[in-house]
Coordinates of C-alpha atoms and ligand atoms in Angstrom, one line a residue:
M1 CA -6.4 -22.6 6.3
R2 CA -3.1 -23.0 8.1
T3 CA -1.6 -20.3 10.3
I4 CA 2.1 -20.5 10.3
S5 CA 4.7 -18.4 12.2
S6 CA 7.9 -20.3 11.7
L7 CA 10.2 -19.9 8.6
S8 CA 10.9 -23.6 8.2
E9 CA 7.3 -24.5 8.4
V10 CA 6.1 -21.9 5.8
K11 CA 8.9 -23.0 3.5
K12 CA 7.9 -26.6 3.8
F13 CA 4.2 -25.8 3.4
R14 CA 5.0 -23.8 0.2
H15 CA 7.3 -26.6 -1.1
N16 CA 4.4 -29.0 -1.0
L17 CA 2.1 -26.8 -3.0
S18 CA 2.1 -27.1 -6.8
G19 CA 0.7 -24.8 -9.4
T20 CA 0.5 -21.0 -9.2
I21 CA 0.8 -19.4 -5.8
G22 CA -0.4 -15.9 -5.0
L23 CA 1.1 -13.9 -2.2
V24 CA -0.8 -11.1 -0.6
P25 CA 1.4 -9.1 1.9
T26 CA -0.5 -7.1 4.5
M27 CA 0.0 -5.5 7.9
G28 CA -3.4 -6.9 9.1
A29 CA -6.4 -4.9 10.4
L30 CA -8.0 -6.3 7.3
H31 CA -10.7 -4.5 5.4
D32 CA -12.5 -4.9 2.1
G33 CA -9.4 -3.4 0.3
H34 CA -7.2 -6.2 1.5
L35 CA -10.0 -8.8 0.8
S36 CA -10.2 -7.6 -2.8
L37 CA -6.5 -8.5 -3.3
I38 CA -7.1 -11.9 -1.8
K39 CA -10.2 -12.5 -4.0
Q40 CA -8.1 -11.5 -7.0
S41 CA -5.5 -14.0 -6.0
N42 CA -8.2 -16.7 -5.6
Q43 CA -9.3 -16.0 -9.1
T44 CA -5.8 -15.9 -10.6
C45 CA -3.9 -18.6 -8.7
A46 CA -4.3 -22.2 -7.6
H47 CA -3.1 -21.2 -4.0
T48 CA -3.1 -18.1 -1.9
I49 CA -0.8 -17.2 1.0
V50 CA -1.6 -14.1 3.0
S51 CA 1.1 -12.6 5.2
I52 CA 0.2 -10.4 8.2
F53 CA 3.2 -8.6 9.6
I54 CA 3.5 -5.1 11.0
N55 CA 6.9 -4.3 9.6
P56 CA 8.8 -2.2 12.1
A57 CA 11.5 -1.3 9.5
Q58 CA 9.1 0.9 7.6
F59 CA 8.1 3.1 10.5
S60 CA 10.1 6.1 11.6
K61 CA 10.4 6.8 15.3
H62 CA 7.7 9.4 15.5
E63 CA 5.2 7.3 13.5
D64 CA 2.4 5.0 14.7
L65 CA 4.2 1.6 15.0
S66 CA 3.2 1.1 18.7
S67 CA -0.5 2.1 18.1
Y68 CA -0.9 0.4 14.6
P69 CA -4.3 -1.4 14.7
Q70 CA -4.0 -5.1 15.5
T71 CA -7.2 -7.2 15.0
L72 CA -5.8 -10.7 14.5
D73 CA -8.8 -12.7 15.6
A74 CA -11.1 -10.7 13.4
D75 CA -8.6 -10.9 10.5
L76 CA -8.4 -14.7 10.7
E77 CA -12.2 -15.0 10.8
L78 CA -12.4 -12.9 7.6
L79 CA -9.8 -15.0 5.9
Q80 CA -11.7 -18.2 6.8
G81 CA -14.4 -17.1 4.4
L82 CA -12.0 -16.9 1.5
H83 CA -9.8 -19.5 -0.2
V84 CA -6.6 -18.9 1.7
D85 CA -4.2 -21.9 2.0
A86 CA -2.1 -20.3 4.7
V87 CA -1.6 -17.2 6.7
F88 CA 2.0 -16.4 7.5
L89 CA 2.4 -14.6 10.8
P90 CA 6.1 -14.1 11.4
T91 CA 7.3 -12.5 14.6
N92 CA 9.7 -9.5 14.6
N93 CA 12.4 -11.9 15.7
T94 CA 11.8 -14.2 12.8
M95 CA 12.1 -11.4 10.2
Y96 CA 14.8 -9.3 11.9
P97 CA 16.7 -11.6 14.3
R98 CA 19.4 -10.1 16.5
G99 CA 22.3 -8.7 14.4
Y100 CA 20.1 -8.3 11.3
S101 CA 21.8 -5.8 9.0
T102 CA 20.7 -6.2 5.4
F103 CA 18.3 -3.7 3.7
V104 CA 17.2 -3.3 0.1
N105 CA 16.6 0.1 -1.4
E106 CA 15.5 1.6 -4.7
S107 CA 17.1 4.9 -5.6
M108 CA 14.8 6.6 -8.1
L109 CA 11.1 6.1 -7.7
S110 CA 11.3 6.0 -3.9
K111 CA 12.8 9.5 -3.5
V112 CA 9.6 11.4 -4.3
L113 CA 6.1 11.6 -2.9
E114 CA 5.8 9.3 0.1
G115 CA 9.6 8.8 0.0
A116 CA 10.2 12.6 0.4
S117 CA 7.8 12.8 3.4
R118 CA 8.8 9.5 5.0
P119 CA 12.5 8.9 4.2
K120 CA 12.8 5.4 5.9
F121 CA 9.6 4.1 4.5
F122 CA 10.4 2.5 1.2
K123 CA 13.7 0.9 2.4
G124 CA 11.6 -0.9 5.0
V125 CA 8.8 -1.8 2.6
I126 CA 11.2 -3.1 -0.1
T127 CA 13.2 -5.1 2.4
I128 CA 10.2 -6.9 3.8
V129 CA 8.6 -7.5 0.4
V130 CA 11.9 -9.0 -0.9
K131 CA 12.2 -11.2 2.1
L132 CA 8.6 -12.4 1.7
F133 CA 9.3 -13.1 -2.0
N134 CA 12.4 -15.1 -1.1
I135 CA 10.6 -17.1 1.7
I136 CA 7.4 -17.8 -0.2
N137 CA 8.6 -17.9 -3.7
P138 CA 5.2 -17.0 -5.2
S139 CA 4.3 -17.0 -8.9
H140 CA 2.1 -13.9 -8.4
S141 CA 1.9 -11.1 -5.8
F142 CA -1.0 -8.7 -5.3
F143 CA -0.7 -5.0 -4.4
G144 CA -3.3 -2.2 -4.1
E145 CA -3.3 0.9 -6.3
K146 CA -4.2 2.7 -3.0
D147 CA -0.4 2.7 -2.5
A148 CA 0.3 3.6 -6.1
Q149 CA 4.0 4.5 -5.6
Q150 CA 4.6 1.4 -3.6
L151 CA 3.1 -0.7 -6.5
Q152 CA 5.4 1.1 -9.1
I153 CA 8.4 0.5 -6.9
I154 CA 7.6 -3.2 -6.4
K155 CA 7.3 -3.6 -10.1
K156 CA 10.6 -1.9 -10.6
I157 CA 12.5 -4.1 -8.1
V158 CA 10.9 -7.3 -9.6
S159 CA 12.3 -6.2 -12.9
D160 CA 15.7 -4.8 -11.6
L161 CA 16.3 -7.9 -9.4
N162 CA 15.1 -10.4 -11.9
Y163 CA 12.3 -12.0 -9.9
S164 CA 10.0 -14.2 -11.9
I165 CA 6.9 -12.9 -10.1
D166 CA 3.8 -11.4 -11.8
I167 CA 2.9 -8.3 -9.8
V168 CA -0.9 -7.8 -10.1
S169 CA -2.3 -4.3 -9.4
C170 CA -5.7 -4.1 -7.8
P171 CA -8.0 -1.1 -7.9
I172 CA -8.7 1.1 -4.8
I173 CA -11.6 0.0 -2.7
R174 CA -13.5 2.9 -1.2
E175 CA -16.1 3.5 1.4
K176 CA -19.5 4.6 0.2
T177 CA -18.5 8.2 0.8
G178 CA -15.5 7.8 -1.5
L179 CA -12.9 7.7 1.3
A180 CA -10.2 5.1 0.4
M181 CA -10.3 2.2 2.8
S182 CA -7.3 2.0 5.1
S183 CA -6.5 0.3 8.4
R184 CA -5.7 3.8 9.7
N185 CA -9.3 5.0 9.1
T186 CA -10.1 3.3 12.4
Y187 CA -8.1 6.1 14.1
L188 CA -10.5 8.8 12.8
S189 CA -13.4 10.2 14.8
A190 CA -16.8 9.9 13.1
E191 CA -16.6 13.6 12.2
S192 CA -13.2 13.4 10.6
R193 CA -14.2 10.3 8.7
K194 CA -16.9 12.3 7.1
S195 CA -14.6 15.3 6.4
A196 CA -11.9 13.0 5.0
R197 CA -14.1 12.2 2.0
I198 CA -13.0 15.6 0.6
I199 CA -9.7 14.1 -0.4
Y200 CA -11.3 11.9 -3.1
N201 CA -13.7 14.6 -4.1
A202 CA -10.8 17.0 -4.6
L203 CA -8.8 14.5 -6.6
K204 CA -11.8 13.9 -8.9
H205 CA -12.2 17.7 -9.2
G206 CA -8.7 17.9 -10.5
V207 CA -9.3 15.2 -13.1
S208 CA -12.5 17.0 -14.2
I209 CA -10.5 20.3 -14.7
L210 CA -8.0 18.3 -16.8
S211 CA -10.6 16.6 -18.9
G212 CA -12.3 19.9 -19.4
G213 CA -9.1 21.0 -21.3
N214 CA -7.1 23.0 -18.7
R215 CA -3.7 21.2 -18.7
N216 CA -1.9 23.7 -16.4
V217 CA -0.4 21.7 -13.5
K218 CA -0.4 24.7 -11.1
I219 CA -4.0 25.6 -11.7
I220 CA -5.1 22.0 -11.1
Q221 CA -2.9 21.6 -8.1
Q222 CA -4.3 24.8 -6.6
A223 CA -7.9 23.8 -7.3
I224 CA -7.4 20.5 -5.5
T225 CA -5.6 22.2 -2.6
K226 CA -8.4 24.7 -2.2
K227 CA -11.1 22.1 -2.3
I228 CA -9.3 20.0 0.4
Q229 CA -8.9 23.2 2.5
S230 CA -12.6 23.8 2.4
E231 CA -12.6 21.2 5.2
P232 CA -11.1 23.3 8.0
S233 CA -9.7 20.3 9.9
A234 CA -7.6 19.1 6.9
V235 CA -3.8 19.6 7.1
I236 CA -2.2 19.0 3.7
D237 CA 1.2 17.2 3.5
Y238 CA 1.3 17.3 -0.3
V239 CA -0.8 17.4 -3.4
T240 CA 1.4 16.3 -6.3
I241 CA 0.8 15.7 -10.0
S242 CA 3.4 13.3 -11.4
N243 CA 4.2 11.3 -14.5
K244 CA 2.3 8.1 -14.0
V245 CA 5.3 5.9 -15.0
S246 CA 8.4 7.9 -13.8
L247 CA 6.6 9.5 -10.9
E248 CA 8.5 12.7 -11.8
E249 CA 6.6 15.8 -10.7
I250 CA 5.2 17.7 -13.6
T251 CA 5.8 21.3 -14.2
G252 CA 4.0 23.5 -16.8
D253 CA 1.4 21.7 -18.9
I254 CA 0.3 18.1 -18.5
N255 CA 0.9 16.1 -21.7
C256 CA 1.1 12.5 -20.4
S257 CA -0.8 10.1 -18.2
V258 CA -0.6 11.4 -14.6
L259 CA -0.8 10.2 -11.1
I260 CA -2.4 12.8 -8.8
S261 CA -1.6 12.0 -5.2
A262 CA -2.4 13.6 -1.9
A263 CA -1.4 13.0 1.7
V264 CA -3.6 14.8 4.2
Y265 CA -3.9 14.8 8.0
F266 CA -7.2 14.6 9.8
D267 CA -7.1 14.4 13.6
G268 CA -3.4 13.9 13.3
V269 CA -4.0 10.8 11.1
R270 CA -2.1 10.8 7.8
L271 CA -4.3 9.6 5.0
I272 CA -3.1 9.0 1.4
D273 CA -5.1 8.7 -1.8
N274 CA -4.6 9.0 -5.5
I275 CA -6.2 9.0 -8.9
S276 CA -4.6 8.4 -12.2
T277 CA -5.5 9.3 -15.8
A278 CA -5.3 7.0 -18.8
Ligands
AMP301 P1 -1.3 -2.6 4.3 O1 -1.9 -3.7 5.2 O2 -1.9 -1.3 4.5 O3 0.2 -2.7 4.2 O4 -1.8 -3.0 2.8 C1 -1.6 -4.3 2.2 C2 -2.0 -4.2 0.8 O5 -3.4 -3.9 0.7 C3 -1.2 -3.2 0.0 O6 -0.9 -3.7 -1.3 C4 -2.2 -2.0 -0.2 O7 -2.0 -1.2 -1.3 C5 -3.5 -2.8 -0.3 N1 -4.6 -2.0 0.1 C6 -4.8 -1.2 1.3 N2 -5.9 -0.5 1.2 C7 -6.5 -0.7 0.0 C8 -7.7 -0.3 -0.6 N3 -8.5 0.6 -0.1 N4 -8.0 -0.7 -1.9 C9 -7.1 -1.6 -2.5 N5 -6.0 -2.1 -1.9 C10 -5.7 -1.7 -0.7

């Protein structure tokens, strides 16, 4: 497994590979969620390139860029056990050199949910993903359903901008308690980690009300909210029920496949999770 930081080197390395190439973009602090994407790439593609880059462009000033977990040695050790051809570890200066001024945005799907709470976020995500696509030129790229909106947006930009890349969606990997794995879980105290499992329980509760025949969005939303609030330390940012494809928030009765998403703070740590219906 090669570790490469320079642009020219990674391009040369990629140029010398033949067959399908899977790209797995990450911000590091790798856990089983990330590893599931890499394993999926191993199964799908002849070669796998993993990128680790904490992308400053997707963090707002008040967010956790400076404290975002960095565990590079442990990450590289984990990757050694998989079939990874190269890890691309660009510096900030490589990705955003002095005078950098080009950003890519999406103007529909990125306005709601996470985009409403974090207005800079998707512009930063899309820009870095597009740059990685241009640098690596993969045949496939792997993204987690943990970030369901991000996944939808990446699929949209691939279609809108005519990239010939297969975007492969990978299911959410959870801890035994049901808490969705996330690099940010390491910020949580042991107690909050326990409490935070309420998010997934509440989302499942919402789905069970829906499958029980009650299709009223307000009732389901309220039931999920109430369940999350049964943990006194939970601070809800949003609980939203949207059309699974358009991500438009649903009003009235639910008559389509939905994405139920929640963003909830525990200990000041913002956690997101979602569940969708067929
Ligand atoms: P991140 O390092 O948080 O930017 O995540 C990199 C990729 O891993 C994204 O495509 C995420 O959706 C995916 N990912 C993160 N956590 C999980 C999880 N628990 N299950 C599946 N995929 C995940």
